[in-house]
XYZ file of C-alpha atoms in Angstrom:
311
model
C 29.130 10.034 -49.202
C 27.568 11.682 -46.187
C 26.725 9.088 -43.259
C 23.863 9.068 -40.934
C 24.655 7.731 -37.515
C 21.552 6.031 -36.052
C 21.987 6.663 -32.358
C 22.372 3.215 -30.213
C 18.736 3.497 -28.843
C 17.313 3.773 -31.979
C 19.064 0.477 -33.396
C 17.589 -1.426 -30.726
C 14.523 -0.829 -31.606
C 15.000 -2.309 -35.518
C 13.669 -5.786 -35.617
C 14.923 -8.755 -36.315
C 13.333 -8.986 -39.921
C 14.610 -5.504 -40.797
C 18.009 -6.578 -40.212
C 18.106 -9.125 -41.752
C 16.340 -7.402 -44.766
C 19.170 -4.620 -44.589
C 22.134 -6.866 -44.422
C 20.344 -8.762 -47.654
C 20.299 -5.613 -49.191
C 24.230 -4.549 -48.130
C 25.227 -7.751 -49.226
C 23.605 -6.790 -52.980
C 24.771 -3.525 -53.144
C 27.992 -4.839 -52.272
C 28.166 -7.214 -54.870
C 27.118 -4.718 -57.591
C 29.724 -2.675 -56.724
C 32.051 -5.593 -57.074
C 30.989 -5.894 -60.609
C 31.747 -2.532 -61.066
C 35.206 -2.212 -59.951
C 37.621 -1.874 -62.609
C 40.408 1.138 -63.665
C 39.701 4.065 -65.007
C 41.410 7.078 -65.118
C 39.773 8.416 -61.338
C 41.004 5.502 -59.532
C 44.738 6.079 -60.905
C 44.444 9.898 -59.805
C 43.000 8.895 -56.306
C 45.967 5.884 -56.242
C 48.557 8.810 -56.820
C 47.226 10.855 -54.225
C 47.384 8.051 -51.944
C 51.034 7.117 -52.665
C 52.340 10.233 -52.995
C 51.481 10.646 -48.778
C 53.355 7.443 -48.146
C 56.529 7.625 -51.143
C 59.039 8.384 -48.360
C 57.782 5.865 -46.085
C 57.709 3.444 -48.638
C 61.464 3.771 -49.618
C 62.110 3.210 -45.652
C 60.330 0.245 -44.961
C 62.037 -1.319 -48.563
C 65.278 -0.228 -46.861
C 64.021 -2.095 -43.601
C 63.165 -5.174 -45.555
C 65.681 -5.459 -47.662
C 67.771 -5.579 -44.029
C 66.038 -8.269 -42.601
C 68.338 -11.430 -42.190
C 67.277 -15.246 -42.467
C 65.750 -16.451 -38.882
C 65.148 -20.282 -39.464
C 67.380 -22.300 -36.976
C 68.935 -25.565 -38.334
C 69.250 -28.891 -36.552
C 72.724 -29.298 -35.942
C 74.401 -31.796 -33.524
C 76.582 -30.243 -30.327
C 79.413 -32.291 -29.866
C 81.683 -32.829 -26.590
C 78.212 -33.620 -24.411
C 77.759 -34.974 -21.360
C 74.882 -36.445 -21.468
C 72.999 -37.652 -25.273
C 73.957 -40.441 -28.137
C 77.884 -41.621 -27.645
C 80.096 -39.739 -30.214
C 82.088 -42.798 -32.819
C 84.435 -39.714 -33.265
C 85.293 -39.652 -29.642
C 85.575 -43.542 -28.378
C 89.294 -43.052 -27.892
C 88.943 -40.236 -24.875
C 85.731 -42.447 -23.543
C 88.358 -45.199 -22.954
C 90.975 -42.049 -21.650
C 88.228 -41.410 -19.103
C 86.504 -38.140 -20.461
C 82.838 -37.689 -19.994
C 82.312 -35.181 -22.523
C 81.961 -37.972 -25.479
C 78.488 -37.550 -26.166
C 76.566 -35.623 -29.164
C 72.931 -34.275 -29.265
C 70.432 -32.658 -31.720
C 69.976 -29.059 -31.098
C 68.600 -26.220 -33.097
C 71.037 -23.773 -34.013
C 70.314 -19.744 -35.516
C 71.593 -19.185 -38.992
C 75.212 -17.261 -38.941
C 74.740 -13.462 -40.078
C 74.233 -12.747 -43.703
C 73.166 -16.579 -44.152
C 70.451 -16.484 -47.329
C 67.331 -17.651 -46.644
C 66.248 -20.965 -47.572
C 62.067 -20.299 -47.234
C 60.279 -16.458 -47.290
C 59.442 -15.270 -44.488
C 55.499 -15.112 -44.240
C 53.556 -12.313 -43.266
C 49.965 -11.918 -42.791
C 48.050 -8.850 -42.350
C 44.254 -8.528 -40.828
C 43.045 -5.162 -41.666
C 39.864 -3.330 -40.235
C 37.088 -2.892 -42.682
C 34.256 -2.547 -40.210
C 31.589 -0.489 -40.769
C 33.144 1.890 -38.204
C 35.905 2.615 -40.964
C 33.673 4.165 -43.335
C 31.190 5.706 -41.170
C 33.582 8.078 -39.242
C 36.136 8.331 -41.831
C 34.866 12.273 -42.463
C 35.666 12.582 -38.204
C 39.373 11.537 -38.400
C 40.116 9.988 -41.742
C 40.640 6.374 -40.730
C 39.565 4.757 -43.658
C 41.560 6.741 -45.622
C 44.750 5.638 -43.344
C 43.730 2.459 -43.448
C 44.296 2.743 -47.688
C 47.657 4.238 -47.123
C 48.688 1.706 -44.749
C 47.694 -0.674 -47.574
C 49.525 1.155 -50.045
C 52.806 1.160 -47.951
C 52.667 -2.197 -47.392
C 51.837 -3.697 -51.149
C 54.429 -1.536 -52.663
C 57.121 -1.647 -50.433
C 56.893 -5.805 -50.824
C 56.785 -5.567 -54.209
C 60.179 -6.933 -55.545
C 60.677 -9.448 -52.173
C 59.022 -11.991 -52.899
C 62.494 -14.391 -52.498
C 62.426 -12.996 -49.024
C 58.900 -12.311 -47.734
C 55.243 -14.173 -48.855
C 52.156 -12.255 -47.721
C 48.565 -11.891 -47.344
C 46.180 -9.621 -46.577
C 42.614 -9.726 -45.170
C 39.988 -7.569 -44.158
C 37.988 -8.128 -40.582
C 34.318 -6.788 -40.191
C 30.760 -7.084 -38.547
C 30.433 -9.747 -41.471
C 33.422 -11.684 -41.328
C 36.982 -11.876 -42.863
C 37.119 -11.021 -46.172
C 40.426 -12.050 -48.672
C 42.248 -8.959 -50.010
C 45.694 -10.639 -51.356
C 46.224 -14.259 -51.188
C 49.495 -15.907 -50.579
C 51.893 -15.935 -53.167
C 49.295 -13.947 -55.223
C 50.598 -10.313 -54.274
C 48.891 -7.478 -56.885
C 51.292 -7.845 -59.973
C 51.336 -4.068 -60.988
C 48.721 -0.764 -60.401
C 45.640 -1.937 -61.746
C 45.663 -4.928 -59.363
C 46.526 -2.869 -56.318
C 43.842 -0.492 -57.079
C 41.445 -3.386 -56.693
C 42.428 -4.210 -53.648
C 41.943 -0.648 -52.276
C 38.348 -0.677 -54.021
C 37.794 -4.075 -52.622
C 38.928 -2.866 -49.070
C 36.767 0.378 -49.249
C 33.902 -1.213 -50.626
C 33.468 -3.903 -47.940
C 33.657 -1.405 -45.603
C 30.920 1.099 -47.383
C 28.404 -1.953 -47.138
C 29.158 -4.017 -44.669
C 26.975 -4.960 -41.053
C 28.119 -3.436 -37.769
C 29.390 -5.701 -35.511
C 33.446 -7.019 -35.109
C 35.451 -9.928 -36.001
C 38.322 -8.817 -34.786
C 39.313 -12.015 -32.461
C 38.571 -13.969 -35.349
C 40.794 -12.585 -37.549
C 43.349 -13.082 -35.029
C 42.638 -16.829 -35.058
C 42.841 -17.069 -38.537
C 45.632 -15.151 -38.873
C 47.852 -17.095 -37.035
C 46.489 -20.268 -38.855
C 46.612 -19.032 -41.932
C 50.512 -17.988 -41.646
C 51.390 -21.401 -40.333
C 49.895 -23.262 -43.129
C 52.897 -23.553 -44.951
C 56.685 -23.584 -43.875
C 58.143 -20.424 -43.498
C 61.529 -18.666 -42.528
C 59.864 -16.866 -39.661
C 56.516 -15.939 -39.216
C 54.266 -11.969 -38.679
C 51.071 -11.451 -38.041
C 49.514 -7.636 -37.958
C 46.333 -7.226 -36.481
C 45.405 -3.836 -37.526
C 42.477 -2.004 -35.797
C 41.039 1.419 -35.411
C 40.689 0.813 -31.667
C 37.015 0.300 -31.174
C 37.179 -2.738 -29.233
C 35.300 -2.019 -25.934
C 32.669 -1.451 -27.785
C 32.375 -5.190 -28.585
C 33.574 -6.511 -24.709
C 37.399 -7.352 -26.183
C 39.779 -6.641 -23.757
C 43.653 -6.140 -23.787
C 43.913 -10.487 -21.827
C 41.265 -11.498 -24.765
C 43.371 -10.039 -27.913
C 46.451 -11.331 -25.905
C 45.103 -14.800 -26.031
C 44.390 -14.688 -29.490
C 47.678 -13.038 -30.552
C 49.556 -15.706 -28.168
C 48.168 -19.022 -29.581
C 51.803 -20.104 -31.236
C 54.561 -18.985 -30.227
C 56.426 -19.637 -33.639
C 54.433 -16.332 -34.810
C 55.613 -12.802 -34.146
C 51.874 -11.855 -33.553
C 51.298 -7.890 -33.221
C 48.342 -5.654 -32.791
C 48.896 -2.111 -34.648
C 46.051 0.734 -33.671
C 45.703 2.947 -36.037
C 44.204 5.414 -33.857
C 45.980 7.583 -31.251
C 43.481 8.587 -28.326
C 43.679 7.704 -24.882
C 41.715 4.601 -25.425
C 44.295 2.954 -28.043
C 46.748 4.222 -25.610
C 45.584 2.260 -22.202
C 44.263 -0.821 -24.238
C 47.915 -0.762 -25.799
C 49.334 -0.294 -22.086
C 47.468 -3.644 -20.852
C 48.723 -5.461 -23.430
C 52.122 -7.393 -23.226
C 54.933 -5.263 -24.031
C 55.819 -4.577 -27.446
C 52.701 -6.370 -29.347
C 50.333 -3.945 -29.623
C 51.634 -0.169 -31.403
C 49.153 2.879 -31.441
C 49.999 4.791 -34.395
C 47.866 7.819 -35.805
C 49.472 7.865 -39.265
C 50.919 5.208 -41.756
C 53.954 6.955 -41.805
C 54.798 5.788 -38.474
C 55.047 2.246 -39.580
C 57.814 1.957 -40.984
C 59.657 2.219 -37.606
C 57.145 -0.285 -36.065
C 58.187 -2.651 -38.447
C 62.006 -2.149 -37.965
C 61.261 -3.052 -34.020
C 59.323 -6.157 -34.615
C 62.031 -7.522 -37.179
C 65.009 -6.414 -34.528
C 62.841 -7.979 -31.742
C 62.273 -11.024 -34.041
C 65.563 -11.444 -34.725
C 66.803 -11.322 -31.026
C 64.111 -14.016 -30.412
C 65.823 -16.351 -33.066
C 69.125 -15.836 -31.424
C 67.803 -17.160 -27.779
């Protein structure tokens, strides 16, 4: 569909009652077009086109994944202390004089190779503002945005003993459920709704940004229920100046536990994405300009991840 961009002047001059009217409106096409969705053969074409620009990357990441090693640490006790609960075991070289005859709880990382007892959970936020759609014929981000959605559903697909995950969309309108936990599309016809779901919401939703919201949630939302380790991807097309976030605020909201691997991934490579990415603390936010480049983002957060378990 061809989009006409209002320019910002012009919006200020809409009233408050047409607003409102034209959200009511969005909100009712939107839910036609919910009614609507369903497969035919169109959608599986436009699916094919869509994986076939991201088969290589998806056989990647699965090799990535299927690397990944348990993270959990274990409460163990640490023997030969100097200080804790007095060791039964070692009475006899208490009375011998030694000091080291105490034990304490400690948390211990798993050995290498050690199977996972709990998935590891992973939560993606992805950007369905209004943005997305509107200047998806200027640099195809929408249309990245899909692939990156692709990649991501069918690379999982066959781990879900070692990963859980969700995915949600962030907008002008609020956060919108794509996948549920432990509800991951079961074969084509379900992932195809999710990339109909995903464009939809976009095509109809209010401008505006939810994007630090979706980064509270997120890390809520992956914490809700005892994981291995825990990732949260914040993905955005960069237009967050716009809406007064700044580099400290997304920080914040990224930063809130530090149980969660929380990331920031751009999906859009200009000098903007670049210094906003620069500000932030090094290695959580990634500017990438295609979905291909993902699969080596997520092989540094899992190394990264890993090394933090090991500390």
């Amino acid at each position: 569909h061809k989009v006409h961009q209002a320019p910002a002047e012009e919006k200020q001059k809409v009233s408050a009652e047409a607003r409102a009217a034209a959200r009511q409106m969005a909100r009712a096409a939107l839910a036609k077009r919910l009614e609507e969705i369903s497969m035919h053969p169109g959608q599986s074409a436009v699916y094919d086109r869509i994986l076939g620009n991201v088969q290589h990357e998806i056989s990647q990441l699965r090799t990535v994944l299927q690397s990944v090693h348990a993270s959990a640490r274990e409460r163990t006790w640490m023997r030969q202390q100097i200080t804790g609960e007095l060791d039964d075991s070692r009475l006899v070289e208490g009375l011998a004089g030694e000091k080291a005859v105490f034990k304490r709880r400690a948390e211990d990382p798993p050995p290498p190779g050690a199977p996972q007892q709990k998935p590891k959970r992973l939560h993606f936020a992805l950007d369905v503002s209004a943005s997305m759609y509107r200047f998806n014929g200027v640099d195809r981000r929408l249309e990245r945005m899909t692939q990156l959605a692709v990649l991501v559903m069918e690379a999982l697909q066959g781990f879900e003993h070692k990963y859980e995950y969700c995915m949600m969309g962030h907008s002008g309108d609020g956060l919108v459920s794509l996948v549920k936990f432990g509800q991951p599309p079961a074969n084509r016809k379900e992932r195809i709704q999710v990339l109909e779901l995903l464009v939809a919401h976009s095509q109809y939703c209010m401008s505006g940004d939810s994007t630090l919201r979706a980064a509270q949630q997120s890390i809520q939302d992956v914490l809700a229920t005892p994981g291995d380790d825990y990732f949260s991807f914040l993905v955005s097309d960069a237009n967050l100046g716009q809406y007064n976030i700044t580099p400290a605020s997304l920080a914040g909201a990224l930063a809130a536990d530090k149980r969660v691997n929380a990331h920031a991934v751009l999906l859009c490579d200009n000098e903007d994405a670049q210094e906003f990415a620069e500000n932030m603390p090094s290695g959580t936010a990634h500017v990438i300009s295609e979905p291909s480049q993902l699969p080596l983002i997520f092989q540094r957060i899992f190394t990264s991840a890993v090394l933090k378990a090991k500390m």
